[in-house]
PDB file of C-alpha atoms in Angstrom:
ATOM      1  CA  UNK A   1     -20.856   9.640  -5.648  1.00 90.00           C
ATOM      2  CA  UNK A   2     -17.251  10.368  -6.421  1.00 95.00           C
ATOM      3  CA  UNK A   3     -16.508  10.039 -10.178  1.00 95.00           C
ATOM      4  CA  UNK A   4     -12.851   9.025  -9.585  1.00 97.00           C
ATOM      5  CA  UNK A   5     -13.834   6.115  -7.380  1.00 98.00           C
ATOM      6  CA  UNK A   6     -14.950   3.176  -9.587  1.00 98.00           C
ATOM      7  CA  UNK A   7     -16.808   1.309  -6.851  1.00 97.00           C
ATOM      8  CA  UNK A   8     -19.091   4.360  -6.087  1.00 97.00           C
ATOM      9  CA  UNK A   9     -19.820   5.582  -9.550  1.00 97.00           C
ATOM     10  CA  UNK A  10     -22.059   4.150 -12.290  1.00 97.00           C
ATOM     11  CA  UNK A  11     -22.061   3.486 -15.988  1.00 97.00           C
ATOM     12  CA  UNK A  12     -23.978   6.751 -16.771  1.00 96.00           C
ATOM     13  CA  UNK A  13     -20.986   8.669 -15.406  1.00 95.00           C
ATOM     14  CA  UNK A  14     -18.197   6.335 -16.585  1.00 96.00           C
ATOM     15  CA  UNK A  15     -19.292   6.106 -20.250  1.00 95.00           C
ATOM     16  CA  UNK A  16     -18.814   9.758 -20.569  1.00 94.00           C
ATOM     17  CA  UNK A  17     -15.378   9.920 -18.827  1.00 94.00           C
ATOM     18  CA  UNK A  18     -11.991   9.695 -20.354  1.00 94.00           C
ATOM     19  CA  UNK A  19      -9.791   8.322 -17.686  1.00 98.00           C
ATOM     20  CA  UNK A  20      -6.000   8.555 -18.241  1.00 98.00           C
ATOM     21  CA  UNK A  21      -4.696   6.959 -15.213  1.00 98.00           C
ATOM     22  CA  UNK A  22      -5.891   3.865 -13.141  1.00 98.00           C
ATOM     23  CA  UNK A  23      -4.853   3.375  -9.588  1.00 98.00           C
ATOM     24  CA  UNK A  24      -4.972  -0.206  -8.078  1.00 98.00           C
ATOM     25  CA  UNK A  25      -4.445  -0.546  -4.322  1.00 98.00           C
ATOM     26  CA  UNK A  26      -3.175  -3.957  -3.077  1.00 98.00           C
ATOM     27  CA  UNK A  27      -3.518  -4.724   0.604  1.00 98.00           C
ATOM     28  CA  UNK A  28      -3.372  -7.925   2.752  1.00 98.00           C
ATOM     29  CA  UNK A  29      -5.321  -9.842   5.390  1.00 98.00           C
ATOM     30  CA  UNK A  30      -3.100 -10.704   8.284  1.00 97.00           C
ATOM     31  CA  UNK A  31      -2.746 -10.180  11.996  1.00 97.00           C
ATOM     32  CA  UNK A  32      -1.130  -6.899  13.265  1.00 97.00           C
ATOM     33  CA  UNK A  33      -0.183  -7.454  17.010  1.00 97.00           C
ATOM     34  CA  UNK A  34      -3.092  -7.672  19.246  1.00 97.00           C
ATOM     35  CA  UNK A  35      -4.564  -4.162  18.868  1.00 97.00           C
ATOM     36  CA  UNK A  36      -4.877  -3.589  15.134  1.00 98.00           C
ATOM     37  CA  UNK A  37      -7.416  -5.188  12.677  1.00 98.00           C
ATOM     38  CA  UNK A  38      -6.542  -7.846  10.250  1.00 98.00           C
ATOM     39  CA  UNK A  39      -7.609  -5.585   7.460  1.00 98.00           C
ATOM     40  CA  UNK A  40      -5.431  -2.602   8.321  1.00 98.00           C
ATOM     41  CA  UNK A  41      -3.396  -2.991   5.081  1.00 98.00           C
ATOM     42  CA  UNK A  42      -6.677  -2.924   3.129  1.00 98.00           C
ATOM     43  CA  UNK A  43      -7.985   0.138   4.947  1.00 98.00           C
ATOM     44  CA  UNK A  44      -4.622   1.955   4.438  1.00 98.00           C
ATOM     45  CA  UNK A  45      -4.598   1.210   0.715  1.00 98.00           C
ATOM     46  CA  UNK A  46      -8.132   2.371   0.391  1.00 98.00           C
ATOM     47  CA  UNK A  47      -7.670   5.639   2.353  1.00 98.00           C
ATOM     48  CA  UNK A  48      -4.372   6.556   0.732  1.00 98.00           C
ATOM     49  CA  UNK A  49      -5.858   5.750  -2.691  1.00 98.00           C
ATOM     50  CA  UNK A  50      -8.846   7.979  -1.909  1.00 98.00           C
ATOM     51  CA  UNK A  51      -6.769  10.821  -0.607  1.00 98.00           C
ATOM     52  CA  UNK A  52      -4.389  10.988  -3.530  1.00 98.00           C
ATOM     53  CA  UNK A  53      -6.988  10.430  -6.184  1.00 98.00           C
ATOM     54  CA  UNK A  54      -9.289  13.129  -4.855  1.00 98.00           C
ATOM     55  CA  UNK A  55      -6.577  15.608  -4.623  1.00 98.00           C
ATOM     56  CA  UNK A  56      -5.365  14.712  -8.124  1.00 98.00           C
ATOM     57  CA  UNK A  57      -8.888  14.841  -9.557  1.00 98.00           C
ATOM     58  CA  UNK A  58      -9.391  18.337  -8.042  1.00 98.00           C
ATOM     59  CA  UNK A  59      -6.210  19.438  -9.786  1.00 98.00           C
ATOM     60  CA  UNK A  60      -7.498  18.276 -13.176  1.00 98.00           C
ATOM     61  CA  UNK A  61      -6.062  14.748 -13.381  1.00 98.00           C
ATOM     62  CA  UNK A  62      -8.336  12.081 -15.166  1.00 98.00           C
ATOM     63  CA  UNK A  63      -7.781   9.384 -12.653  1.00 98.00           C
ATOM     64  CA  UNK A  64      -9.910   6.389 -11.508  1.00 98.00           C
ATOM     65  CA  UNK A  65      -9.338   4.553  -8.267  1.00 98.00           C
ATOM     66  CA  UNK A  66     -10.149   0.764  -8.526  1.00 98.00           C
ATOM     67  CA  UNK A  67     -11.306  -1.338  -5.775  1.00 98.00           C
ATOM     68  CA  UNK A  68      -8.608  -2.493  -3.354  1.00 98.00           C
ATOM     69  CA  UNK A  69      -7.419  -6.061  -3.602  1.00 98.00           C
ATOM     70  CA  UNK A  70      -7.813  -7.364  -0.071  1.00 98.00           C
ATOM     71  CA  UNK A  71      -5.240 -10.165  -0.144  1.00 98.00           C
ATOM     72  CA  UNK A  72      -1.517 -10.445  -0.411  1.00 98.00           C
ATOM     73  CA  UNK A  73       1.485 -12.607  -0.058  1.00 97.00           C
ATOM     74  CA  UNK A  74       1.451 -14.212   3.383  1.00 96.00           C
ATOM     75  CA  UNK A  75       3.792 -17.301   2.976  1.00 95.00           C
ATOM     76  CA  UNK A  76       5.972 -16.290   6.026  1.00 94.00           C
ATOM     77  CA  UNK A  77       2.763 -15.719   8.163  1.00 94.00           C
ATOM     78  CA  UNK A  78       0.962 -18.797   7.386  1.00 92.00           C
ATOM     79  CA  UNK A  79       1.386 -20.240  10.813  1.00 94.00           C
ATOM     80  CA  UNK A  80      -0.720 -17.349  12.205  1.00 96.00           C
ATOM     81  CA  UNK A  81      -4.510 -18.114  12.086  1.00 96.00           C
ATOM     82  CA  UNK A  82      -6.378 -16.616   9.089  1.00 97.00           C
ATOM     83  CA  UNK A  83      -3.356 -14.972   7.481  1.00 97.00           C
ATOM     84  CA  UNK A  84      -4.750 -15.290   3.956  1.00 97.00           C
ATOM     85  CA  UNK A  85      -2.141 -16.006   1.381  1.00 97.00           C
ATOM     86  CA  UNK A  86      -1.816 -15.222  -2.375  1.00 98.00           C
ATOM     87  CA  UNK A  87       1.365 -16.531  -3.763  1.00 97.00           C
ATOM     88  CA  UNK A  88       3.559 -13.998  -5.653  1.00 97.00           C
ATOM     89  CA  UNK A  89       2.811 -15.771  -8.920  1.00 97.00           C
ATOM     90  CA  UNK A  90      -0.868 -15.443  -8.148  1.00 97.00           C
ATOM     91  CA  UNK A  91      -0.614 -11.679  -7.448  1.00 97.00           C
ATOM     92  CA  UNK A  92       1.256 -11.414 -10.801  1.00 98.00           C
ATOM     93  CA  UNK A  93      -1.693 -13.112 -12.573  1.00 98.00           C
ATOM     94  CA  UNK A  94      -4.076 -10.722 -10.997  1.00 98.00           C
ATOM     95  CA  UNK A  95      -1.985  -7.832 -12.089  1.00 98.00           C
ATOM     96  CA  UNK A  96      -1.635  -9.120 -15.628  1.00 98.00           C
ATOM     97  CA  UNK A  97      -5.453  -9.675 -15.910  1.00 98.00           C
ATOM     98  CA  UNK A  98      -6.176  -6.220 -14.605  1.00 98.00           C
ATOM     99  CA  UNK A  99      -3.712  -4.540 -16.857  1.00 98.00           C
ATOM    100  CA  UNK A 100      -5.289  -6.397 -19.859  1.00 98.00           C
ATOM    101  CA  UNK A 101      -8.708  -5.153 -18.889  1.00 98.00           C
ATOM    102  CA  UNK A 102      -7.606  -1.598 -18.544  1.00 98.00           C
ATOM    103  CA  UNK A 103      -5.689  -1.759 -21.769  1.00 98.00           C
ATOM    104  CA  UNK A 104      -8.714  -2.992 -23.507  1.00 97.00           C
ATOM    105  CA  UNK A 105     -10.614   0.006 -22.112  1.00 96.00           C
ATOM    106  CA  UNK A 106      -8.025   2.509 -23.271  1.00 97.00           C
ATOM    107  CA  UNK A 107      -6.287   3.166 -19.969  1.00 98.00           C
ATOM    108  CA  UNK A 108      -2.466   2.825 -20.561  1.00 98.00           C
ATOM    109  CA  UNK A 109      -1.164   4.501 -17.410  1.00 98.00           C
ATOM    110  CA  UNK A 110      -1.365   2.292 -14.317  1.00 98.00           C
ATOM    111  CA  UNK A 111      -0.201   2.824 -10.747  1.00 98.00           C
ATOM    112  CA  UNK A 112       0.020  -0.058  -8.416  1.00 98.00           C
ATOM    113  CA  UNK A 113      -0.426   1.367  -5.031  1.00 98.00           C
ATOM    114  CA  UNK A 114       0.896  -1.220  -2.531  1.00 98.00           C
ATOM    115  CA  UNK A 115       0.121  -1.238   1.135  1.00 98.00           C
ATOM    116  CA  UNK A 116       1.679  -4.534   2.290  1.00 97.00           C
ATOM    117  CA  UNK A 117       5.446  -5.022   2.730  1.00 95.00           C
ATOM    118  CA  UNK A 118       5.159  -8.635   1.849  1.00 95.00           C
ATOM    119  CA  UNK A 119       3.824  -7.873  -1.768  1.00 97.00           C
ATOM    120  CA  UNK A 120       6.604  -7.828  -4.278  1.00 94.00           C
ATOM    121  CA  UNK A 121       5.731  -6.272  -7.600  1.00 97.00           C
ATOM    122  CA  UNK A 122       8.897  -4.900  -9.136  1.00 97.00           C
ATOM    123  CA  UNK A 123       9.601  -8.212 -10.822  1.00 97.00           C
ATOM    124  CA  UNK A 124       6.065  -8.097 -12.186  1.00 98.00           C
ATOM    125  CA  UNK A 125       6.579  -4.723 -13.902  1.00 98.00           C
ATOM    126  CA  UNK A 126       9.756  -6.179 -15.407  1.00 97.00           C
ATOM    127  CA  UNK A 127       8.104  -9.315 -16.751  1.00 97.00           C
ATOM    128  CA  UNK A 128       5.221  -7.396 -18.280  1.00 97.00           C
ATOM    129  CA  UNK A 129       7.432  -4.701 -19.782  1.00 97.00           C
ATOM    130  CA  UNK A 130       7.173  -4.947 -23.626  1.00 95.00           C
ATOM    131  CA  UNK A 131       4.257  -7.278 -23.472  1.00 96.00           C
ATOM    132  CA  UNK A 132       1.529  -4.695 -23.033  1.00 97.00           C
ATOM    133  CA  UNK A 133       0.926  -1.203 -24.363  1.00 97.00           C
ATOM    134  CA  UNK A 134       0.158  -0.106 -20.916  1.00 98.00           C
ATOM    135  CA  UNK A 135       2.780   1.574 -18.748  1.00 98.00           C
ATOM    136  CA  UNK A 136       3.038   0.324 -15.177  1.00 98.00           C
ATOM    137  CA  UNK A 137       4.142   2.335 -12.131  1.00 98.00           C
ATOM    138  CA  UNK A 138       4.737   1.135  -8.577  1.00 98.00           C
ATOM    139  CA  UNK A 139       4.296   3.058  -5.289  1.00 98.00           C
ATOM    140  CA  UNK A 140       4.861   1.460  -1.944  1.00 98.00           C
ATOM    141  CA  UNK A 141       3.107   4.289  -0.171  1.00 98.00           C
ATOM    142  CA  UNK A 142       4.688   3.544   3.255  1.00 96.00           C
ATOM    143  CA  UNK A 143       8.178   4.173   1.758  1.00 95.00           C
ATOM    144  CA  UNK A 144       7.818   7.479   0.130  1.00 95.00           C
ATOM    145  CA  UNK A 145       8.135   9.667   3.302  1.00 96.00           C
ATOM    146  CA  UNK A 146      11.258   7.939   4.666  1.00 95.00           C
ATOM    147  CA  UNK A 147      13.230  11.126   4.241  1.00 97.00           C
ATOM    148  CA  UNK A 148      10.992  12.936   6.779  1.00 97.00           C
ATOM    149  CA  UNK A 149      10.020   9.847   8.895  1.00 97.00           C
ATOM    150  CA  UNK A 150      12.043  10.866  11.936  1.00 96.00           C
ATOM    151  CA  UNK A 151      10.537  14.341  11.849  1.00 97.00           C
ATOM    152  CA  UNK A 152       7.171  12.668  12.389  1.00 98.00           C
ATOM    153  CA  UNK A 153       7.687   9.580  14.299  1.00 97.00           C
ATOM    154  CA  UNK A 154       9.869   8.395  17.237  1.00 96.00           C
ATOM    155  CA  UNK A 155      10.055   4.724  16.569  1.00 92.00           C
ATOM    156  CA  UNK A 156      10.805   2.668  13.497  1.00 90.00           C
ATOM    157  CA  UNK A 157       7.793   0.608  12.268  1.00 93.00           C
ATOM    158  CA  UNK A 158       8.142  -2.657  10.582  1.00 92.00           C
ATOM    159  CA  UNK A 159       4.655  -3.974  11.438  1.00 95.00           C
ATOM    160  CA  UNK A 160       1.864  -2.729  13.614  1.00 96.00           C
ATOM    161  CA  UNK A 161       4.193  -0.120  15.291  1.00 96.00           C
ATOM    162  CA  UNK A 162       4.039   3.586  15.828  1.00 97.00           C
ATOM    163  CA  UNK A 163       3.256   4.609  12.173  1.00 97.00           C
ATOM    164  CA  UNK A 164       0.576   1.993  11.529  1.00 97.00           C
ATOM    165  CA  UNK A 165      -1.135   2.489  14.914  1.00 98.00           C
ATOM    166  CA  UNK A 166      -1.089   6.276  14.331  1.00 98.00           C
ATOM    167  CA  UNK A 167      -2.777   5.661  11.003  1.00 98.00           C
ATOM    168  CA  UNK A 168      -5.432   3.593  12.639  1.00 98.00           C
ATOM    169  CA  UNK A 169      -6.030   6.110  15.398  1.00 98.00           C
ATOM    170  CA  UNK A 170      -6.389   8.892  12.796  1.00 98.00           C
ATOM    171  CA  UNK A 171      -8.643   7.157  10.324  1.00 98.00           C
ATOM    172  CA  UNK A 172     -10.510   4.241  12.038  1.00 98.00           C
ATOM    173  CA  UNK A 173      -9.959   4.574  15.733  1.00 98.00           C
ATOM    174  CA  UNK A 174     -13.012   2.424  16.487  1.00 98.00           C
ATOM    175  CA  UNK A 175     -10.987  -0.643  15.211  1.00 98.00           C
ATOM    176  CA  UNK A 176      -8.113  -0.084  17.631  1.00 98.00           C
ATOM    177  CA  UNK A 177      -8.413  -2.432  20.552  1.00 98.00           C
ATOM    178  CA  UNK A 178      -7.755  -0.934  24.043  1.00 97.00           C
ATOM    179  CA  UNK A 179      -7.508  -2.306  27.646  1.00 96.00           C
ATOM    180  CA  UNK A 180     -10.076  -1.356  30.228  1.00 97.00           C
ATOM    181  CA  UNK A 181      -7.806   1.489  31.399  1.00 96.00           C
ATOM    182  CA  UNK A 182      -7.815   2.951  27.808  1.00 94.00           C
ATOM    183  CA  UNK A 183      -4.221   2.021  26.889  1.00 94.00           C
ATOM    184  CA  UNK A 184      -3.457   0.147  23.728  1.00 95.00           C
ATOM    185  CA  UNK A 185      -4.140  -3.573  23.888  1.00 96.00           C
ATOM    186  CA  UNK A 186      -0.783  -4.339  22.220  1.00 96.00           C
ATOM    187  CA  UNK A 187       1.753  -6.914  23.284  1.00 93.00           C
ATOM    188  CA  UNK A 188       5.038  -5.096  23.741  1.00 86.00           C
ATOM    189  CA  UNK A 189       7.218  -8.221  23.477  1.00 90.00           C
ATOM    190  CA  UNK A 190      10.060  -7.348  21.021  1.00 91.00           C
ATOM    191  CA  UNK A 191      10.861  -9.505  18.005  1.00 94.00           C
ATOM    192  CA  UNK A 192      13.572 -12.111  18.084  1.00 96.00           C
ATOM    193  CA  UNK A 193      16.958 -11.576  16.513  1.00 95.00           C
ATOM    194  CA  UNK A 194      18.477 -14.004  13.977  1.00 96.00           C
ATOM    195  CA  UNK A 195      21.509 -15.924  15.157  1.00 96.00           C
ATOM    196  CA  UNK A 196      23.345 -14.475  12.224  1.00 98.00           C
ATOM    197  CA  UNK A 197      24.817 -11.043  12.307  1.00 97.00           C
ATOM    198  CA  UNK A 198      24.660 -10.596   8.623  1.00 98.00           C
ATOM    199  CA  UNK A 199      20.853 -11.035   8.623  1.00 96.00           C
ATOM    200  CA  UNK A 200      20.466  -8.682  11.670  1.00 95.00           C
ATOM    201  CA  UNK A 201      22.505  -5.980   9.857  1.00 95.00           C
ATOM    202  CA  UNK A 202      20.713  -6.387   6.605  1.00 94.00           C
ATOM    203  CA  UNK A 203      23.660  -7.731   4.623  1.00 97.00           C
ATOM    204  CA  UNK A 204      21.785 -10.843   3.899  1.00 98.00           C
ATOM    205  CA  UNK A 205      18.018 -11.116   3.551  1.00 95.00           C
ATOM    206  CA  UNK A 206      15.589 -13.953   4.167  1.00 95.00           C
ATOM    207  CA  UNK A 207      11.746 -14.418   4.066  1.00 94.00           C
ATOM    208  CA  UNK A 208      11.262 -14.162   7.774  1.00 93.00           C
ATOM    209  CA  UNK A 209       9.375 -17.051   9.448  1.00 95.00           C
ATOM    210  CA  UNK A 210       6.880 -14.764  11.304  1.00 94.00           C
ATOM    211  CA  UNK A 211       6.070 -17.386  14.003  1.00 95.00           C
ATOM    212  CA  UNK A 212       9.695 -17.498  15.080  1.00 96.00           C
ATOM    213  CA  UNK A 213      10.181 -13.694  14.784  1.00 96.00           C
ATOM    214  CA  UNK A 214       7.336 -12.561  16.906  1.00 95.00           C
ATOM    215  CA  UNK A 215       4.896 -14.005  19.374  1.00 91.00           C
ATOM    216  CA  UNK A 216       2.276 -11.265  18.596  1.00 93.00           C
ATOM    217  CA  UNK A 217       2.454 -10.718  14.886  1.00 94.00           C
ATOM    218  CA  UNK A 218       3.872  -7.170  15.469  1.00 94.00           C
ATOM    219  CA  UNK A 219       7.389  -5.808  14.871  1.00 95.00           C
ATOM    220  CA  UNK A 220       7.530  -2.281  16.327  1.00 93.00           C
ATOM    221  CA  UNK A 221       6.703  -0.262  19.352  1.00 94.00           C
ATOM    222  CA  UNK A 222       3.216   1.351  18.986  1.00 95.00           C
ATOM    223  CA  UNK A 223       3.093   3.265  22.391  1.00 93.00           C
ATOM    224  CA  UNK A 224       4.122   6.618  20.924  1.00 95.00           C
ATOM    225  CA  UNK A 225       1.435   6.572  18.243  1.00 97.00           C
ATOM    226  CA  UNK A 226      -0.846   9.505  17.929  1.00 97.00           C
ATOM    227  CA  UNK A 227      -3.452  10.567  15.194  1.00 98.00           C
ATOM    228  CA  UNK A 228      -1.828  13.856  14.497  1.00 98.00           C
ATOM    229  CA  UNK A 229       1.353  12.070  13.439  1.00 98.00           C
ATOM    230  CA  UNK A 230      -0.633  10.160  10.755  1.00 98.00           C
ATOM    231  CA  UNK A 231      -2.205  13.401   9.524  1.00 98.00           C
ATOM    232  CA  UNK A 232       1.237  14.993   9.014  1.00 98.00           C
ATOM    233  CA  UNK A 233       2.392  11.802   7.256  1.00 98.00           C
ATOM    234  CA  UNK A 234      -0.660  11.837   5.025  1.00 98.00           C
ATOM    235  CA  UNK A 235      -0.038  15.487   4.010  1.00 98.00           C
ATOM    236  CA  UNK A 236       3.335  14.385   2.632  1.00 98.00           C
ATOM    237  CA  UNK A 237       1.958  11.251   0.925  1.00 98.00           C
ATOM    238  CA  UNK A 238      -0.830  13.223  -0.772  1.00 98.00           C
ATOM    239  CA  UNK A 239       1.370  16.106  -1.864  1.00 97.00           C
ATOM    240  CA  UNK A 240       3.907  13.759  -3.485  1.00 97.00           C
ATOM    241  CA  UNK A 241       1.743  11.226  -5.156  1.00 98.00           C
ATOM    242  CA  UNK A 242      -1.252  13.371  -6.074  1.00 98.00           C
ATOM    243  CA  UNK A 243       1.189  15.735  -7.940  1.00 97.00           C
ATOM    244  CA  UNK A 244       2.620  12.599  -9.657  1.00 98.00           C
ATOM    245  CA  UNK A 245      -0.795  11.552 -10.797  1.00 98.00           C
ATOM    246  CA  UNK A 246      -1.512  15.111 -12.127  1.00 98.00           C
ATOM    247  CA  UNK A 247       1.724  14.962 -14.121  1.00 98.00           C
ATOM    248  CA  UNK A 248       1.056  11.445 -15.314  1.00 98.00           C
ATOM    249  CA  UNK A 249      -2.397  12.138 -16.464  1.00 98.00           C
ATOM    250  CA  UNK A 250      -1.230  15.085 -18.537  1.00 98.00           C
ATOM    251  CA  UNK A 251       1.809  13.405 -20.047  1.00 98.00           C
ATOM    252  CA  UNK A 252       1.527  12.454 -23.683  1.00 97.00           C
ATOM    253  CA  UNK A 253       2.198   8.803 -24.637  1.00 97.00           C
ATOM    254  CA  UNK A 254       4.956   9.457 -27.078  1.00 96.00           C
ATOM    255  CA  UNK A 255       7.939   7.296 -28.075  1.00 94.00           C
ATOM    256  CA  UNK A 256      10.027   8.780 -25.213  1.00 95.00           C
ATOM    257  CA  UNK A 257       7.421   8.286 -22.456  1.00 97.00           C
ATOM    258  CA  UNK A 258       8.113   8.383 -19.457  1.00 96.00           C
ATOM    259  CA  UNK A 259      11.420  10.237 -20.436  1.00 96.00           C
TER     260      UNK A 259
END
């Protein structure tokens, strides 16, 4: 039993704890090419949450990891079977209800740990600002090591590419599908490009219709994936976010917080 993981602990422990920070991982249920499981975003959120909370707890932080929310926004993947969608407004309602629960229990520092690129929470933080005593923070964990990304990985990873496949090989290799010869059972077909240069260059953004973008639900080349790359990535993630949790836990909630 780990006292910082709510799903594992019990009331006998919780009633005697004073948690300062709650971490809520949000994942998704969706296809990831042909070789990764539908729940990879859930597993990633759970594992990253465990790693950062354990490290922070061991450094004295009073942090509690809530169960991972297994669904996210899939409006642009809805043509793929069993991509399970929660609309952004639904996700916002879930956040609001959980924040109200935590506020009622005296936990006023909350980190949303997002594991799915389709989940958009920044507007939720803005909408809740001033309407709750709680202070909300957002971490898209896959974005925090971008300054060292190219030191670890060879290929960019939008979805089910080198980074995510490395993560799976490191932490749940039994769920990575392989061909009879041992190679990854991934479809290497590259994604389609838009007919508009402004979209391809990122000057204009859209919600990408996934069934037109890719035939395999993946966007990225996974063939250079290796578990040791994910371990190096995790070291960076844990060091940066666990230290934040330690500082957040210790910070007084005065009139200038978080400044």
